[in-house]
Amino acid sequence: MILLRRRLDQAAGRALAASAAGPRSAAATRDAAQLALANPGYRSTMNRAGAGSSSSIWAAWAQRQAQRQHTSGGGRSQWTQVRQQWTDRSGYQHFGGRGRPYAAVLYSQDAQRRALRWLVVVGGAAAVVWVTSRQEVPYTGRMHAILVDPDSEHELGQQTFQQVLAEARMQGTLLPAWHPATVAVRRVGMRVAKAATDGYGGGFQRHLQDMNWEFAVINSPQVNAFVVPGGKVVVYTGLLRMVRSEDELAAVLAHESAHVVARHAAERITQMGALEVARMLAYWVFGLPIPAGPLSAIFFLPNSRKAETEADVIGIQIMARACYNPGGMVTMFEKMGREEAREGGDRVPKFLRTHPHSSDRIKAIQKMMPTAEGLYETNGCEAAGGALARFRAVVQRLDGD
């Protein structure tokens, strides 16, 4: 290190003398600058030496001269930029700053070949997995890739459902099984579930076999209902207070059941895993750090809205086959749209929404109305009727609690 510092000091001295002699000694200045810039270890020593060190003065001067060297000729000024040189582990010599890791792919042929091999291997494996894991969604015929086993999916749903019930019990908001609201939800829900799992609609339905459907009601002002894999449905009383017929309740439960039929939860888990693998490969191969946040708005939110629309399309057919008037889904979403507008939710930009706007959902439902009405008629549902008066009594009792 001492010998190297002496060489740098000598080079800097020659550069100072060259600058005094004129532009004809510019080569000496460049030599000194490259020596000073090409050795980061020496620059660290120089910085520790302090401003009073003669070597630091000479090296600093050489560095400034290297970054901006002025030569005159023909009455015009010409500026020459001296580029930094460095060598990577493979022995390749680079000019300019080291930059980010992915810069190696732009300049190194070896890195480009390595990245290409990774892309071919990973792309081929992904294509094989994609083709072998594709399943057809019942009723719609859409193809999607699922990498989650149905048993694992059901186990995950059961754990989530039990956790939700445990929290509701601790808060004292879980309605008992004998409560009229719970009884009404279970009665309508089991009728819908029977139509959802009878094999109609084609597509992949192995996950629906021997499914244990469960329904719970939580006393909360939330206007919401949700389902987890395995046929576990939770309805909040805030939503039940908006319902005025069994047809409207069936619309809510058929929508949630459609998520189970279409395996939307398993599809979401598969998509999250695939994107996480893509993020890791982008960083390992190209050095590109892809933040997870923007992926939600770019990928997951649009797919969430599509899944909700698909659940509406499937749900209206399921409720019609269960002998519930499909028009109940239209009136239910009209009420939810008014509630959404009252709370200001309709002002949320479309690209940031997890669910489509209620008006858009109603349009999609109305397009399916002829099909749903045909299923309602062909199943002889006009003779089945409904217990509207009994259900209204249940809702009135719920309002009084």
Coordinates of C-alpha atoms in Angstrom, one line a residue:
M1 CA 0.0 0.0 0.0
I2 CA 2.9 2.4 0.8
L3 CA 4.5 1.7 -2.6
L4 CA 1.2 2.3 -4.3
R5 CA 0.8 5.6 -2.5
R6 CA 4.2 6.7 -3.6
R7 CA 3.4 5.9 -7.2
L8 CA 0.2 7.9 -7.0
D9 CA 2.0 10.8 -5.4
Q10 CA 4.6 10.7 -8.2
A11 CA 1.9 10.5 -10.8
A12 CA 0.0 13.5 -9.3
G13 CA 3.3 15.5 -9.2
R14 CA 3.9 14.8 -12.9
A15 CA 0.3 15.8 -13.6
L16 CA 0.8 19.1 -11.8
A17 CA 3.9 19.8 -13.8
A18 CA 2.1 18.8 -17.0
S19 CA -0.7 21.2 -16.4
A20 CA 1.8 24.0 -16.0
A21 CA 3.5 23.0 -19.3
G22 CA 0.3 23.3 -21.3
P23 CA -2.2 21.1 -23.1
R24 CA 0.5 19.0 -24.8
S25 CA 1.0 17.0 -21.5
A26 CA -2.7 16.1 -21.1
A27 CA -1.8 12.4 -21.3
A28 CA 0.1 12.6 -18.1
T29 CA -2.9 14.2 -16.4
R30 CA -5.2 11.4 -17.5
D31 CA -2.7 8.8 -16.3
A32 CA -2.6 10.3 -12.9
A33 CA -6.4 10.7 -12.7
Q34 CA -7.0 7.1 -13.7
L35 CA -4.5 5.9 -11.0
A36 CA -6.3 7.9 -8.4
L37 CA -9.8 6.9 -9.5
A38 CA -9.1 3.2 -10.2
N39 CA -8.0 2.5 -6.6
P40 CA -10.9 3.0 -4.1
G41 CA -8.8 1.6 -1.3
Y42 CA -6.3 4.4 -1.7
R43 CA -9.1 7.0 -1.8
S44 CA -10.3 5.7 1.6
T45 CA -6.7 6.0 2.9
M46 CA -6.5 9.4 1.5
N47 CA -9.7 10.5 3.2
R48 CA -8.5 9.2 6.5
A49 CA -5.2 11.0 6.1
G50 CA -6.7 14.4 6.5
A51 CA -6.4 17.6 4.6
G52 CA -2.9 18.3 5.7
S53 CA -1.5 15.2 4.0
S54 CA 0.5 15.9 0.9
S55 CA -0.7 12.7 -0.8
S56 CA -4.4 13.6 -0.2
I57 CA -3.8 17.0 -1.7
W58 CA -2.2 15.6 -4.8
A59 CA -4.8 12.8 -5.2
A60 CA -7.7 15.2 -4.7
W61 CA -6.2 17.5 -7.3
A62 CA -5.8 14.7 -9.8
Q63 CA -9.4 13.5 -9.2
R64 CA -10.7 17.0 -9.9
Q65 CA -8.6 17.2 -13.0
A66 CA -9.9 13.8 -14.2
Q67 CA -13.5 14.7 -13.8
R68 CA -13.2 17.9 -15.7
Q69 CA -10.2 18.7 -17.9
H70 CA -10.1 21.8 -19.9
T71 CA -8.1 22.1 -23.1
S72 CA -8.1 25.0 -25.6
G73 CA -7.8 24.8 -29.3
G74 CA -8.9 26.8 -32.3
G75 CA -10.5 29.5 -30.1
R76 CA -13.0 26.9 -28.7
S77 CA -13.2 25.2 -25.4
Q78 CA -13.3 21.4 -25.3
W79 CA -14.2 19.3 -22.2
T80 CA -12.9 15.8 -21.9
Q81 CA -14.5 13.3 -19.5
V82 CA -12.3 10.5 -18.1
R83 CA -14.3 7.5 -17.2
Q84 CA -13.7 5.3 -14.2
Q85 CA -12.6 1.7 -14.8
W86 CA -13.4 -1.3 -12.7
T87 CA -13.2 -5.1 -13.1
D88 CA -15.9 -7.6 -12.0
R89 CA -15.4 -11.0 -10.6
S90 CA -15.5 -12.6 -14.0
G91 CA -12.6 -10.5 -15.2
Y92 CA -14.6 -8.2 -17.4
Q93 CA -13.5 -4.6 -17.4
H94 CA -16.2 -1.9 -17.1
F95 CA -16.1 1.8 -17.7
G96 CA -18.2 4.2 -15.7
G97 CA -19.7 3.8 -12.2
R98 CA -20.6 0.4 -10.9
G99 CA -24.3 1.3 -10.9
R100 CA -27.1 -1.1 -9.9
P101 CA -26.8 -4.9 -10.1
Y102 CA -29.0 -5.2 -13.1
A103 CA -26.5 -3.0 -15.1
A104 CA -24.4 -6.1 -15.6
V105 CA -27.1 -7.6 -17.8
L106 CA -26.8 -4.6 -20.1
Y107 CA -23.1 -4.7 -20.5
S108 CA -21.9 -8.2 -19.8
Q109 CA -22.4 -10.9 -22.4
D110 CA -21.9 -13.6 -19.8
A111 CA -24.6 -12.1 -17.6
Q112 CA -26.9 -11.9 -20.5
R113 CA -26.4 -15.6 -21.4
R114 CA -26.9 -16.5 -17.7
A115 CA -30.1 -14.5 -17.5
L116 CA -31.3 -16.0 -20.8
R117 CA -30.7 -19.5 -19.4
W118 CA -32.7 -18.7 -16.3
L119 CA -35.6 -17.3 -18.4
V120 CA -35.7 -20.4 -20.6
V121 CA -35.6 -22.8 -17.6
V122 CA -38.1 -20.9 -15.5
G123 CA -40.4 -20.0 -18.4
G124 CA -40.5 -23.6 -19.5
A125 CA -41.2 -24.9 -16.0
A126 CA -43.9 -22.2 -15.5
A127 CA -45.5 -23.2 -18.8
V128 CA -45.7 -26.9 -17.8
V129 CA -47.1 -26.0 -14.4
W130 CA -49.7 -23.6 -16.0
V131 CA -50.9 -26.2 -18.5
T132 CA -51.1 -29.1 -16.0
S133 CA -52.9 -27.1 -13.3
R134 CA -55.6 -25.4 -15.4
Q135 CA -59.2 -26.0 -14.3
E136 CA -62.5 -25.0 -15.8
V137 CA -64.8 -22.7 -13.7
P138 CA -68.4 -24.1 -13.6
Y139 CA -71.1 -22.1 -15.3
T140 CA -68.7 -19.7 -17.0
G141 CA -66.2 -22.0 -18.6
R142 CA -63.3 -19.8 -17.7
M143 CA -59.9 -21.5 -17.4
H144 CA -57.7 -20.7 -14.5
A145 CA -54.6 -22.2 -12.9
I146 CA -54.9 -23.7 -9.4
L147 CA -52.0 -25.0 -7.4
V148 CA -53.8 -25.5 -4.1
D149 CA -55.0 -28.9 -3.1
P150 CA -58.8 -29.0 -2.2
D151 CA -58.0 -30.6 1.2
S152 CA -55.5 -27.9 2.0
E153 CA -58.0 -25.3 0.8
H154 CA -60.7 -26.6 3.1
E155 CA -58.4 -26.9 6.1
L156 CA -57.4 -23.2 5.6
G157 CA -61.0 -22.2 5.4
Q158 CA -61.9 -24.1 8.6
Q159 CA -59.1 -22.5 10.5
T160 CA -60.2 -19.0 9.4
F161 CA -63.8 -19.7 10.1
Q162 CA -63.1 -20.9 13.7
Q163 CA -60.9 -17.9 14.3
V164 CA -63.7 -15.5 13.3
L165 CA -66.2 -17.4 15.5
A166 CA -63.8 -17.3 18.4
E167 CA -63.3 -13.6 18.2
A168 CA -67.1 -13.0 17.9
R169 CA -67.7 -15.1 21.0
M170 CA -65.2 -13.1 22.9
Q171 CA -66.9 -9.9 21.9
G172 CA -70.4 -11.4 22.6
T173 CA -71.5 -10.7 19.0
L174 CA -72.0 -14.2 17.7
L175 CA -75.7 -15.0 17.5
P176 CA -76.6 -18.5 18.8
A177 CA -77.7 -21.3 16.5
W178 CA -81.3 -21.0 17.7
H179 CA -81.6 -17.3 17.0
P180 CA -84.3 -16.6 14.3
A181 CA -81.8 -14.7 12.1
T182 CA -79.3 -17.6 12.2
V183 CA -82.1 -20.1 11.5
A184 CA -83.3 -18.1 8.5
V185 CA -79.8 -17.8 7.1
R186 CA -79.1 -21.5 7.6
R187 CA -82.4 -22.5 6.0
V188 CA -81.9 -20.4 2.9
G189 CA -78.2 -21.1 2.7
M190 CA -78.6 -24.9 2.8
R191 CA -81.1 -24.7 0.0
V192 CA -78.7 -22.6 -2.1
A193 CA -75.8 -24.9 -1.2
K194 CA -77.7 -27.9 -2.4
A195 CA -78.2 -26.3 -5.8
A196 CA -74.5 -25.2 -5.9
T197 CA -73.1 -28.7 -5.3
D198 CA -75.5 -30.9 -7.4
G199 CA -73.0 -31.1 -10.3
Y200 CA -74.8 -28.7 -12.7
G201 CA -72.7 -26.2 -14.6
G202 CA -69.8 -28.5 -15.7
G203 CA -66.2 -27.6 -15.0
F204 CA -64.1 -28.7 -12.1
Q205 CA -66.3 -29.6 -9.1
R206 CA -64.3 -32.2 -7.1
H207 CA -63.7 -29.7 -4.3
L208 CA -67.5 -29.5 -3.8
Q209 CA -67.9 -33.2 -3.0
D210 CA -68.9 -34.0 0.6
M211 CA -68.6 -30.3 1.6
N212 CA -69.8 -29.4 5.1
W213 CA -71.6 -26.1 4.7
E214 CA -71.8 -23.9 7.8
F215 CA -73.5 -20.5 8.3
A216 CA -73.0 -18.0 11.1
V217 CA -74.5 -14.6 11.9
I218 CA -72.6 -11.9 13.7
N219 CA -74.3 -8.9 15.3
S220 CA -72.6 -6.0 13.7
P221 CA -73.7 -2.8 11.8
Q222 CA -71.4 -3.8 8.9
V223 CA -73.2 -4.3 5.7
N224 CA -71.2 -7.3 4.7
A225 CA -71.0 -11.0 4.3
F226 CA -68.1 -13.3 3.3
V227 CA -67.2 -16.9 2.7
V228 CA -64.1 -18.9 3.2
P229 CA -63.1 -22.1 1.4
G230 CA -65.0 -25.2 2.5
G231 CA -68.4 -23.6 2.5
K232 CA -68.1 -21.5 5.6
V233 CA -70.4 -18.4 5.3
V234 CA -70.6 -15.4 7.7
V235 CA -73.4 -12.8 7.5
Y236 CA -73.5 -9.6 9.5
T237 CA -76.8 -8.3 10.9
G238 CA -76.1 -4.9 9.2
L239 CA -76.7 -6.6 5.9
L240 CA -79.7 -8.6 7.1
R241 CA -81.5 -5.4 8.1
M242 CA -81.5 -4.3 4.5
V243 CA -83.0 -7.6 3.3
R244 CA -86.8 -7.8 3.0
S245 CA -87.3 -11.1 1.2
E246 CA -85.9 -14.6 1.1
D247 CA -85.0 -13.9 -2.6
E248 CA -82.7 -11.0 -1.6
L249 CA -81.1 -13.1 1.2
A250 CA -80.7 -16.0 -1.3
A251 CA -79.0 -13.5 -3.7
V252 CA -76.4 -12.7 -1.0
L253 CA -75.8 -16.4 -0.1
A254 CA -75.7 -17.5 -3.7
H255 CA -73.0 -14.9 -4.4
E256 CA -70.9 -16.2 -1.6
S257 CA -71.5 -19.8 -2.6
A258 CA -70.4 -18.9 -6.1
H259 CA -66.9 -17.9 -4.7
V260 CA -66.6 -21.5 -3.4
V261 CA -67.8 -23.0 -6.6
A262 CA -65.3 -21.0 -8.7
R263 CA -62.4 -21.6 -6.2
H264 CA -61.6 -17.9 -6.1
A265 CA -59.7 -18.1 -2.8
A266 CA -57.4 -20.9 -4.2
E267 CA -56.9 -18.9 -7.4
R268 CA -55.8 -15.9 -5.4
I269 CA -53.4 -17.9 -3.4
T270 CA -51.9 -19.3 -6.6
Q271 CA -51.5 -15.9 -8.1
M272 CA -49.8 -14.5 -5.0
G273 CA -47.3 -17.4 -5.0
A274 CA -46.6 -17.0 -8.7
L275 CA -46.0 -13.2 -8.4
E276 CA -43.7 -13.7 -5.4
V277 CA -41.6 -16.2 -7.3
A278 CA -41.4 -13.7 -10.2
R279 CA -40.3 -11.0 -7.8
M280 CA -37.5 -13.2 -6.4
L281 CA -36.3 -14.2 -9.9
A282 CA -36.3 -10.6 -11.1
Y283 CA -34.1 -9.7 -8.2
W284 CA -31.8 -12.7 -8.3
V285 CA -31.3 -12.7 -12.1
F286 CA -31.6 -9.0 -13.0
G287 CA -31.1 -7.3 -9.7
L288 CA -34.5 -5.6 -10.1
P289 CA -36.3 -5.0 -6.8
I290 CA -40.0 -5.0 -7.5
P291 CA -42.1 -3.5 -4.6
A292 CA -45.1 -5.5 -3.6
G293 CA -47.3 -2.4 -3.1
P294 CA -47.9 -1.4 -6.8
L295 CA -48.6 -5.0 -7.7
S296 CA -51.8 -4.8 -5.7
A297 CA -53.2 -2.0 -7.8
I298 CA -51.8 -3.4 -11.1
F299 CA -52.7 -7.0 -10.7
F300 CA -54.7 -8.1 -7.6
L301 CA -57.4 -5.4 -7.5
P302 CA -58.5 -5.9 -11.2
N303 CA -58.6 -9.7 -10.6
S304 CA -60.6 -9.1 -7.4
R305 CA -63.2 -7.1 -9.3
K306 CA -63.4 -9.8 -12.0
A307 CA -63.9 -12.5 -9.4
E308 CA -66.8 -10.5 -7.9
T309 CA -68.4 -10.1 -11.2
E310 CA -68.0 -13.8 -12.0
A311 CA -69.5 -14.6 -8.6
D312 CA -72.6 -12.5 -9.5
V313 CA -73.0 -14.3 -12.8
I314 CA -72.7 -17.7 -11.2
G315 CA -74.7 -16.8 -8.1
I316 CA -77.8 -15.6 -10.0
Q317 CA -77.9 -19.0 -11.8
I318 CA -77.5 -20.9 -8.6
M319 CA -80.3 -19.0 -6.8
A320 CA -82.6 -19.5 -9.8
R321 CA -82.0 -23.2 -9.7
A322 CA -82.7 -23.2 -6.0
C323 CA -86.1 -21.7 -6.8
Y324 CA -85.4 -18.2 -5.7
N325 CA -86.6 -15.3 -7.9
P326 CA -83.4 -14.0 -9.7
G327 CA -84.9 -10.5 -9.6
G328 CA -84.0 -10.5 -5.9
M329 CA -80.3 -10.0 -6.8
V330 CA -81.1 -6.8 -8.7
T331 CA -83.1 -5.3 -5.9
M332 CA -80.4 -6.3 -3.4
F333 CA -77.6 -4.6 -5.3
E334 CA -79.8 -1.5 -5.8
K335 CA -80.1 -1.2 -2.0
M336 CA -76.4 -1.8 -1.5
G337 CA -75.6 0.9 -4.1
R338 CA -77.7 3.4 -2.2
E339 CA -75.9 2.4 1.0
E340 CA -72.6 2.8 -0.7
A341 CA -73.4 6.2 -2.0
R342 CA -74.6 7.3 1.5
E343 CA -71.3 6.3 3.0
G344 CA -69.3 7.9 0.2
G345 CA -67.8 4.7 -1.2
D346 CA -68.9 5.5 -4.7
R347 CA -66.3 8.2 -4.8
V348 CA -63.4 5.7 -4.6
P349 CA -61.6 5.5 -8.0
K350 CA -62.4 2.3 -9.9
F351 CA -58.8 1.1 -10.1
L352 CA -58.6 1.2 -6.3
R353 CA -61.8 -0.8 -5.6
T354 CA -61.9 -4.4 -4.6
H355 CA -65.5 -4.7 -5.8
P356 CA -67.1 -3.3 -8.9
H357 CA -69.5 -0.4 -8.5
S358 CA -73.0 -1.5 -7.8
S359 CA -74.3 0.0 -11.0
D360 CA -71.8 -2.0 -13.0
R361 CA -72.7 -5.2 -11.2
I362 CA -76.4 -4.6 -11.9
K363 CA -75.7 -4.3 -15.6
A364 CA -73.8 -7.6 -15.6
I365 CA -76.7 -9.3 -13.7
Q366 CA -79.3 -7.9 -16.1
K367 CA -77.4 -9.5 -19.0
M368 CA -77.7 -12.9 -17.3
M369 CA -81.4 -12.4 -16.3
P370 CA -82.9 -14.3 -19.3
T371 CA -80.7 -17.3 -18.6
A372 CA -81.5 -17.2 -14.9
E373 CA -85.3 -16.8 -15.5
G374 CA -85.1 -19.8 -17.9
L375 CA -83.5 -21.9 -15.1
Y376 CA -86.1 -20.7 -12.7
E377 CA -89.0 -21.8 -15.0
T378 CA -87.5 -25.1 -16.1
N379 CA -87.0 -26.2 -12.5
G380 CA -90.7 -25.8 -11.7
C381 CA -90.0 -23.1 -9.2
E382 CA -93.2 -21.2 -9.7
A383 CA -95.0 -23.9 -7.6
A384 CA -92.4 -23.8 -4.8
G385 CA -93.3 -20.3 -3.6
G386 CA -91.6 -18.7 -0.6
A387 CA -92.1 -18.0 3.0
L388 CA -92.0 -14.2 2.6
A389 CA -94.2 -13.4 5.5
R390 CA -92.3 -15.6 7.9
F391 CA -89.0 -14.1 6.8
R392 CA -90.3 -10.5 7.3
A393 CA -91.3 -11.5 10.9
V394 CA -87.8 -12.7 11.5
V395 CA -86.3 -9.4 10.2
Q396 CA -88.7 -7.4 12.4
R397 CA -87.7 -9.4 15.4
L398 CA -84.1 -8.8 14.6
D399 CA -84.7 -5.1 14.4
G400 CA -86.2 -5.2 17.9
D401 CA -83.1 -6.9 19.4

